[in-house]
PDB file of C-alpha atoms and ligand atoms in Angstrom:
ATOM      1  CA  MET P   1       0.000   0.000   0.000  1.00  0.00           C
ATOM      2  CA  PRO P   2       1.205   3.520  -0.652  1.00  0.00           C
ATOM      3  CA  PHE P   3       3.124   5.624   1.810  1.00  0.00           C
ATOM      4  CA  VAL P   4       2.187   9.291   1.304  1.00  0.00           C
ATOM      5  CA  THR P   5       3.813  12.229   3.076  1.00  0.00           C
ATOM      6  CA  PHE P   6       2.598  15.823   3.406  1.00  0.00           C
ATOM      7  CA  GLU P   7       5.098  18.656   3.625  1.00  0.00           C
ATOM      8  CA  GLY P   8       5.025  22.443   3.712  1.00  0.00           C
ATOM      9  CA  ILE P   9       5.690  25.434   5.923  1.00  0.00           C
ATOM     10  CA  ASP P  10       3.742  25.721   9.180  1.00  0.00           C
ATOM     11  CA  GLY P  11       0.218  26.960   8.486  1.00  0.00           C
ATOM     12  CA  SER P  12       0.316  25.820   4.844  1.00  0.00           C
ATOM     13  CA  GLY P  13      -2.763  23.617   5.268  1.00  0.00           C
ATOM     14  CA  LYS P  14      -1.043  20.209   4.974  1.00  0.00           C
ATOM     15  CA  SER P  15      -2.749  18.732   8.046  1.00  0.00           C
ATOM     16  CA  THR P  16      -6.239  19.744   6.829  1.00  0.00           C
ATOM     17  CA  LEU P  17      -5.617  18.207   3.411  1.00  0.00           C
ATOM     18  CA  LEU P  18      -4.178  15.045   4.968  1.00  0.00           C
ATOM     19  CA  LYS P  19      -7.306  14.592   7.119  1.00  0.00           C
ATOM     20  CA  LEU P  20      -9.652  15.099   4.145  1.00  0.00           C
ATOM     21  CA  PHE P  21      -7.669  12.616   2.068  1.00  0.00           C
ATOM     22  CA  ALA P  22      -7.707  10.054   4.903  1.00  0.00           C
ATOM     23  CA  GLN P  23     -11.488  10.449   5.273  1.00  0.00           C
ATOM     24  CA  HIS P  24     -11.907   9.855   1.560  1.00  0.00           C
ATOM     25  CA  LEU P  25      -9.792   6.670   1.637  1.00  0.00           C
ATOM     26  CA  LYS P  26     -11.750   5.386   4.649  1.00  0.00           C
ATOM     27  CA  GLN P  27     -15.027   6.036   2.812  1.00  0.00           C
ATOM     28  CA  LEU P  28     -13.699   3.838   0.025  1.00  0.00           C
ATOM     29  CA  GLY P  29     -13.226   1.118   2.647  1.00  0.00           C
ATOM     30  CA  LEU P  30      -9.422   1.211   2.512  1.00  0.00           C
ATOM     31  CA  PRO P  31      -7.267   0.634   5.620  1.00  0.00           C
ATOM     32  CA  VAL P  32      -5.510   3.907   6.564  1.00  0.00           C
ATOM     33  CA  GLU P  33      -3.206   5.069   9.352  1.00  0.00           C
ATOM     34  CA  ILE P  34      -2.510   8.748   9.957  1.00  0.00           C
ATOM     35  CA  THR P  35       0.725   9.684  11.642  1.00  0.00           C
ATOM     36  CA  ARG P  36       3.143  12.579  12.026  1.00  0.00           C
ATOM     37  CA  GLU P  37       6.687  13.726  12.686  1.00  0.00           C
ATOM     38  CA  PRO P  38       7.849  14.565  15.190  1.00  0.00           C
ATOM     39  CA  GLY P  39       5.780  12.426  17.584  1.00  0.00           C
ATOM     40  CA  GLY P  40       4.508   9.431  15.626  1.00  0.00           C
ATOM     41  CA  SER P  41       5.712   6.828  18.163  1.00  0.00           C
ATOM     42  CA  ASP P  42       5.701   6.566  21.979  1.00  0.00           C
ATOM     43  CA  LEU P  43       9.350   7.602  22.182  1.00  0.00           C
ATOM     44  CA  GLY P  44       8.624  10.242  19.537  1.00  0.00           C
ATOM     45  CA  ARG P  45       5.941  11.901  21.656  1.00  0.00           C
ATOM     46  CA  GLU P  46       8.547  12.544  24.343  1.00  0.00           C
ATOM     47  CA  LEU P  47      11.058  13.794  21.760  1.00  0.00           C
ATOM     48  CA  ARG P  48       8.406  16.108  20.236  1.00  0.00           C
ATOM     49  CA  GLU P  49       7.973  17.787  23.611  1.00  0.00           C
ATOM     50  CA  ILE P  50      11.750  18.385  23.855  1.00  0.00           C
ATOM     51  CA  LEU P  51      11.956  19.649  20.260  1.00  0.00           C
ATOM     52  CA  LEU P  52       9.068  22.095  20.284  1.00  0.00           C
ATOM     53  CA  ARG P  53       8.870  23.608  23.750  1.00  0.00           C
ATOM     54  CA  PRO P  54       9.752  27.305  23.488  1.00  0.00           C
ATOM     55  CA  GLU P  55      11.179  27.424  27.042  1.00  0.00           C
ATOM     56  CA  GLY P  56      14.788  26.711  28.060  1.00  0.00           C
ATOM     57  CA  VAL P  57      18.044  26.653  26.132  1.00  0.00           C
ATOM     58  CA  PRO P  58      17.266  25.471  22.575  1.00  0.00           C
ATOM     59  CA  PRO P  59      19.220  22.491  21.201  1.00  0.00           C
ATOM     60  CA  CYS P  60      22.110  23.499  18.922  1.00  0.00           C
ATOM     61  CA  PRO P  61      21.331  22.770  15.227  1.00  0.00           C
ATOM     62  CA  GLU P  62      23.288  19.487  15.223  1.00  0.00           C
ATOM     63  CA  ALA P  63      21.515  18.220  18.352  1.00  0.00           C
ATOM     64  CA  GLU P  64      18.170  19.316  16.915  1.00  0.00           C
ATOM     65  CA  LEU P  65      18.762  17.354  13.702  1.00  0.00           C
ATOM     66  CA  LEU P  66      19.825  14.236  15.622  1.00  0.00           C
ATOM     67  CA  ILE P  67      16.678  14.334  17.774  1.00  0.00           C
ATOM     68  CA  TYR P  68      14.469  14.625  14.648  1.00  0.00           C
ATOM     69  CA  GLU P  69      16.347  11.672  13.171  1.00  0.00           C
ATOM     70  CA  ALA P  70      15.939   9.621  16.376  1.00  0.00           C
ATOM     71  CA  ASP P  71      12.208  10.355  16.210  1.00  0.00           C
ATOM     72  CA  ARG P  72      12.177   9.280  12.549  1.00  0.00           C
ATOM     73  CA  ALA P  73      14.126   6.039  13.112  1.00  0.00           C
ATOM     74  CA  GLN P  74      11.720   4.934  15.866  1.00  0.00           C
ATOM     75  CA  HIS P  75       8.706   6.027  13.788  1.00  0.00           C
ATOM     76  CA  VAL P  76       9.786   4.007  10.742  1.00  0.00           C
ATOM     77  CA  ALA P  77      10.836   0.922  12.730  1.00  0.00           C
ATOM     78  CA  THR P  78       7.865   0.651  15.092  1.00  0.00           C
ATOM     79  CA  LYS P  79       4.980   2.198  13.110  1.00  0.00           C
ATOM     80  CA  ILE P  80       5.417   2.933   9.398  1.00  0.00           C
ATOM     81  CA  ARG P  81       7.193  -0.286   8.299  1.00  0.00           C
ATOM     82  CA  PRO P  82       4.826  -2.604  10.209  1.00  0.00           C
ATOM     83  CA  TRP P  83       1.764  -0.778   8.788  1.00  0.00           C
ATOM     84  CA  LEU P  84       3.075  -0.973   5.231  1.00  0.00           C
ATOM     85  CA  ASP P  85       3.820  -4.676   5.752  1.00  0.00           C
ATOM     86  CA  GLN P  86       0.161  -5.134   6.742  1.00  0.00           C
ATOM     87  CA  ASN P  87      -0.962  -3.435   3.508  1.00  0.00           C
ATOM     88  CA  ILE P  88      -2.232  -0.312   5.209  1.00  0.00           C
ATOM     89  CA  TRP P  89      -2.126   3.118   3.565  1.00  0.00           C
ATOM     90  CA  VAL P  90       0.169   5.351   5.652  1.00  0.00           C
ATOM     91  CA  LEU P  91      -0.256   9.140   5.558  1.00  0.00           C
ATOM     92  CA  SER P  92       2.390  11.104   7.439  1.00  0.00           C
ATOM     93  CA  ASP P  93       2.196  14.764   8.390  1.00  0.00           C
ATOM     94  CA  ARG P  94       5.893  15.545   7.635  1.00  0.00           C
ATOM     95  CA  PHE P  95       8.796  13.175   6.972  1.00  0.00           C
ATOM     96  CA  TYR P  96      12.441  13.504   5.936  1.00  0.00           C
ATOM     97  CA  ASP P  97      12.006  16.461   3.550  1.00  0.00           C
ATOM     98  CA  SER P  98      11.218  18.575   6.636  1.00  0.00           C
ATOM     99  CA  SER P  99      14.734  17.928   7.961  1.00  0.00           C
ATOM    100  CA  LEU P 100      16.217  19.060   4.643  1.00  0.00           C
ATOM    101  CA  ALA P 101      14.120  22.233   4.655  1.00  0.00           C
ATOM    102  CA  PHE P 102      14.181  23.184   8.361  1.00  0.00           C
ATOM    103  CA  GLN P 103      17.545  21.846   9.599  1.00  0.00           C
ATOM    104  CA  GLY P 104      19.388  21.955   6.257  1.00  0.00           C
ATOM    105  CA  ALA P 105      18.235  25.253   4.756  1.00  0.00           C
ATOM    106  CA  GLY P 106      16.681  26.851   7.869  1.00  0.00           C
ATOM    107  CA  ARG P 107      19.434  26.031  10.396  1.00  0.00           C
ATOM    108  CA  LYS P 108      22.185  26.006   7.738  1.00  0.00           C
ATOM    109  CA  LEU P 109      23.422  22.453   8.278  1.00  0.00           C
ATOM    110  CA  LYS P 110      25.142  20.724   5.355  1.00  0.00           C
ATOM    111  CA  THR P 111      22.713  19.056   2.927  1.00  0.00           C
ATOM    112  CA  GLU P 112      24.960  15.956   2.630  1.00  0.00           C
ATOM    113  CA  ASP P 113      24.803  15.430   6.401  1.00  0.00           C
ATOM    114  CA  VAL P 114      21.002  15.668   6.423  1.00  0.00           C
ATOM    115  CA  ILE P 115      20.702  13.320   3.428  1.00  0.00           C
ATOM    116  CA  TRP P 116      22.977  10.765   5.060  1.00  0.00           C
ATOM    117  CA  LEU P 117      21.130  10.887   8.388  1.00  0.00           C
ATOM    118  CA  ASN P 118      17.738  10.666   6.658  1.00  0.00           C
ATOM    119  CA  GLN P 119      18.965   7.550   4.882  1.00  0.00           C
ATOM    120  CA  PHE P 120      20.283   6.069   8.132  1.00  0.00           C
ATOM    121  CA  ALA P 121      17.060   6.742  10.075  1.00  0.00           C
ATOM    122  CA  THR P 122      14.678   5.448   7.395  1.00  0.00           C
ATOM    123  CA  LYS P 123      16.845   2.537   6.154  1.00  0.00           C
ATOM    124  CA  GLY P 124      16.082   3.831   2.691  1.00  0.00           C
ATOM    125  CA  LEU P 125      12.276   3.945   2.968  1.00  0.00           C
ATOM    126  CA  LYS P 126      10.895   6.423   0.421  1.00  0.00           C
ATOM    127  CA  PRO P 127       7.357   7.807   0.126  1.00  0.00           C
ATOM    128  CA  ALA P 128       5.449   6.817  -3.036  1.00  0.00           C
ATOM    129  CA  LEU P 129       4.094  10.361  -3.135  1.00  0.00           C
ATOM    130  CA  THR P 130       4.916  13.581  -1.299  1.00  0.00           C
ATOM    131  CA  VAL P 131       2.323  16.340  -1.353  1.00  0.00           C
ATOM    132  CA  LEU P 132       3.823  19.800  -0.922  1.00  0.00           C
ATOM    133  CA  THR P 133       1.160  22.277   0.196  1.00  0.00           C
ATOM    134  CA  ASP P 134       2.658  25.581  -0.874  1.00  0.00           C
ATOM    135  CA  CYS P 135       1.471  29.070   0.028  1.00  0.00           C
ATOM    136  CA  SER P 136       3.064  32.441   0.745  1.00  0.00           C
ATOM    137  CA  VAL P 137       4.585  33.023   4.176  1.00  0.00           C
ATOM    138  CA  ASP P 138       2.055  35.848   4.603  1.00  0.00           C
ATOM    139  CA  VAL P 139      -0.919  33.543   4.193  1.00  0.00           C
ATOM    140  CA  SER P 140       0.641  30.899   6.457  1.00  0.00           C
ATOM    141  CA  GLN P 141       1.295  33.499   9.159  1.00  0.00           C
ATOM    142  CA  LYS P 142      -2.358  34.547   9.188  1.00  0.00           C
ATOM    143  CA  ARG P 143      -3.397  30.905   9.602  1.00  0.00           C
ATOM    144  CA  ARG P 144      -0.845  30.375  12.374  1.00  0.00           C
ATOM    145  CA  GLN P 145      -1.920  33.349  14.467  1.00  0.00           C
ATOM    146  CA  ALA P 146      -4.652  31.314  16.154  1.00  0.00           C
ATOM    147  CA  ARG P 147      -2.189  28.664  17.441  1.00  0.00           C
ATOM    148  CA  LYS P 148       0.033  28.329  20.477  1.00  0.00           C
ATOM    149  CA  ALA P 149       3.548  29.293  19.392  1.00  0.00           C
ATOM    150  CA  ASP P 150       6.197  26.560  19.331  1.00  0.00           C
ATOM    151  CA  ARG P 151       9.935  26.907  18.750  1.00  0.00           C
ATOM    152  CA  PHE P 152       9.605  27.304  14.975  1.00  0.00           C
ATOM    153  CA  GLU P 153       6.543  29.516  15.005  1.00  0.00           C
ATOM    154  CA  ASN P 154       8.598  32.125  16.854  1.00  0.00           C
ATOM    155  CA  GLU P 155      11.158  32.236  14.015  1.00  0.00           C
ATOM    156  CA  LYS P 156      11.307  35.330  11.822  1.00  0.00           C
ATOM    157  CA  THR P 157       9.612  35.648   8.422  1.00  0.00           C
ATOM    158  CA  GLN P 158      12.963  35.160   6.648  1.00  0.00           C
ATOM    159  CA  PHE P 159      13.384  31.709   8.220  1.00  0.00           C
ATOM    160  CA  HIS P 160       9.986  30.572   6.903  1.00  0.00           C
ATOM    161  CA  GLU P 161      10.742  32.056   3.483  1.00  0.00           C
ATOM    162  CA  THR P 162      14.017  30.092   3.331  1.00  0.00           C
ATOM    163  CA  VAL P 163      12.220  26.898   4.362  1.00  0.00           C
ATOM    164  CA  ARG P 164       9.479  27.466   1.754  1.00  0.00           C
ATOM    165  CA  GLN P 165      12.025  28.012  -1.044  1.00  0.00           C
ATOM    166  CA  GLU P 166      13.922  24.867  -0.038  1.00  0.00           C
ATOM    167  CA  PHE P 167      10.758  22.745  -0.130  1.00  0.00           C
ATOM    168  CA  LEU P 168      10.025  24.094  -3.623  1.00  0.00           C
ATOM    169  CA  ALA P 169      13.592  23.402  -4.783  1.00  0.00           C
ATOM    170  CA  ILE P 170      13.523  19.808  -3.449  1.00  0.00           C
ATOM    171  CA  ALA P 171      10.117  19.210  -5.079  1.00  0.00           C
ATOM    172  CA  LYS P 172      11.179  20.584  -8.445  1.00  0.00           C
ATOM    173  CA  LYS P 173      14.215  18.291  -8.489  1.00  0.00           C
ATOM    174  CA  ASP P 174      12.044  15.206  -7.933  1.00  0.00           C
ATOM    175  CA  PRO P 175       8.740  15.610  -9.832  1.00  0.00           C
ATOM    176  CA  GLU P 176       8.189  11.839  -9.841  1.00  0.00           C
ATOM    177  CA  ARG P 177       7.712  11.803  -6.089  1.00  0.00           C
ATOM    178  CA  PHE P 178       6.319  15.298  -5.494  1.00  0.00           C
ATOM    179  CA  PHE P 179       2.964  16.885  -6.182  1.00  0.00           C
ATOM    180  CA  ILE P 180       3.071  20.638  -5.506  1.00  0.00           C
ATOM    181  CA  ILE P 181      -0.317  22.124  -4.718  1.00  0.00           C
ATOM    182  CA  ASN P 182      -1.162  25.797  -4.232  1.00  0.00           C
ATOM    183  CA  SER P 183      -2.822  25.647  -0.828  1.00  0.00           C
ATOM    184  CA  GLU P 184      -4.386  29.104  -0.940  1.00  0.00           C
ATOM    185  CA  LYS P 185      -7.476  27.427  -2.459  1.00  0.00           C
ATOM    186  CA  ALA P 186     -10.411  26.007  -0.449  1.00  0.00           C
ATOM    187  CA  PRO P 187      -9.751  22.634   1.272  1.00  0.00           C
ATOM    188  CA  ASN P 188     -12.334  20.708  -0.780  1.00  0.00           C
ATOM    189  CA  GLU P 189     -10.923  21.996  -4.030  1.00  0.00           C
ATOM    190  CA  LEU P 190      -7.456  20.884  -2.878  1.00  0.00           C
ATOM    191  CA  LEU P 191      -8.812  17.421  -2.087  1.00  0.00           C
ATOM    192  CA  GLN P 192     -10.294  17.099  -5.593  1.00  0.00           C
ATOM    193  CA  MET P 193      -6.961  18.131  -7.144  1.00  0.00           C
ATOM    194  CA  LEU P 194      -5.118  15.590  -4.998  1.00  0.00           C
ATOM    195  CA  LEU P 195      -7.561  12.790  -5.889  1.00  0.00           C
ATOM    196  CA  THR P 196      -7.125  13.524  -9.596  1.00  0.00           C
ATOM    197  CA  GLU P 197      -3.352  13.370  -9.191  1.00  0.00           C
ATOM    198  CA  VAL P 198      -3.388  10.168  -7.138  1.00  0.00           C
ATOM    199  CA  LYS P 199      -5.546   8.466  -9.789  1.00  0.00           C
ATOM    200  CA  LYS P 200      -3.329   9.770 -12.583  1.00  0.00           C
ATOM    201  CA  ARG P 201      -0.327   8.197 -10.844  1.00  0.00           C
ATOM    202  CA  GLY P 202      -2.164   4.875 -10.507  1.00  0.00           C
ATOM    203  CA  LEU P 203      -2.065   4.883  -6.707  1.00  0.00           C
ATOM    204  CA  LEU P 204      -5.873   4.635  -6.392  1.00  0.00           C
TER     205      LEU P 204
HETATM  206  P1  TYD N 301       4.174  20.153  12.929  1.00  0.00           P
HETATM  207  O1  TYD N 301       3.629  19.091  13.821  1.00  0.00           O
HETATM  208  O2  TYD N 301       3.870  20.034  11.479  1.00  0.00           O
HETATM  209  O3  TYD N 301       3.740  21.557  13.473  1.00  0.00           O
HETATM  210  P2  TYD N 301       2.350  22.238  13.273  1.00  0.00           P
HETATM  211  O4  TYD N 301       1.330  21.287  13.856  1.00  0.00           O
HETATM  212  O5  TYD N 301       2.520  23.511  14.040  1.00  0.00           O
HETATM  213  O6  TYD N 301       2.201  22.440  11.775  1.00  0.00           O
HETATM  214  O7  TYD N 301       5.740  20.189  13.034  1.00  0.00           O
HETATM  215  C1  TYD N 301       6.364  20.694  14.140  1.00  0.00           C
HETATM  216  C2  TYD N 301       7.582  21.459  13.776  1.00  0.00           C
HETATM  217  O8  TYD N 301       8.697  20.580  13.592  1.00  0.00           O
HETATM  218  C3  TYD N 301       7.438  22.250  12.501  1.00  0.00           C
HETATM  219  O9  TYD N 301       7.625  23.618  12.804  1.00  0.00           O
HETATM  220  C4  TYD N 301       8.582  21.775  11.636  1.00  0.00           C
HETATM  221  C5  TYD N 301       9.518  21.066  12.563  1.00  0.00           C
HETATM  222  N1  TYD N 301      10.277  19.947  11.958  1.00  0.00           N
HETATM  223  C6  TYD N 301      11.623  20.116  11.685  1.00  0.00           C
HETATM  224  O10 TYD N 301      12.189  21.196  11.918  1.00  0.00           O
HETATM  225  N2  TYD N 301      12.343  19.075  11.155  1.00  0.00           N
HETATM  226  C7  TYD N 301      11.775  17.883  10.893  1.00  0.00           C
HETATM  227  O11 TYD N 301      12.469  16.946  10.422  1.00  0.00           O
HETATM  228  C8  TYD N 301      10.378  17.706  11.172  1.00  0.00           C
HETATM  229  C9  TYD N 301       9.716  16.391  10.901  1.00  0.00           C
HETATM  230  C10 TYD N 301       9.661  18.777  11.707  1.00  0.00           C
END
């Protein structure tokens, strides 16, 4: 069964689209698991708390990347792989492209290091499809205003702009895996566009 990941800047609407897509698959009678990074496993929920709390001394970029990768390794080994082996559709709110965009471009760590660690943590597992919900930083900031700020939401506009541009660059380099969707449209319209794409790719 397909493994589909959703990526984008915070407030880009990826979680809303993921939920609508999951509902649609369930209505078709397909087995689906929804998960997320960080925090998709028991260990991951504890790591998520450490990663996102705004209080205290923040981890240095290298430590931050390693904690995301620890979360990912546990997530793949204890949740994603077993679900895929049981022929369940797996939809993940973020996966390894987030480390390339946030820790690589955002925190200025070397791309080769992030690629190597992603490979190590996932043992080479690749999504069949990655949906990039793309919108301007302005629009995402308006959507985010209603939420409790975490460590990344307190970052300056420039940080989010850098992350957005990196996501777009990664997606453009790998059009076979990525579907870029302009998420300024209404959620139901986005779902219809995604369904068309998924059918076109023969995943449904
Ligand atoms: P997320 O749960 O998507 O936050 P929200 O619910 O606010 O959209 O992700 C939490 C944060 O973790 C998000 O700001 C991006 C960051 N993150 C990284 O920096 N690197 C990573 O590898 C992952 C998976 C997430």
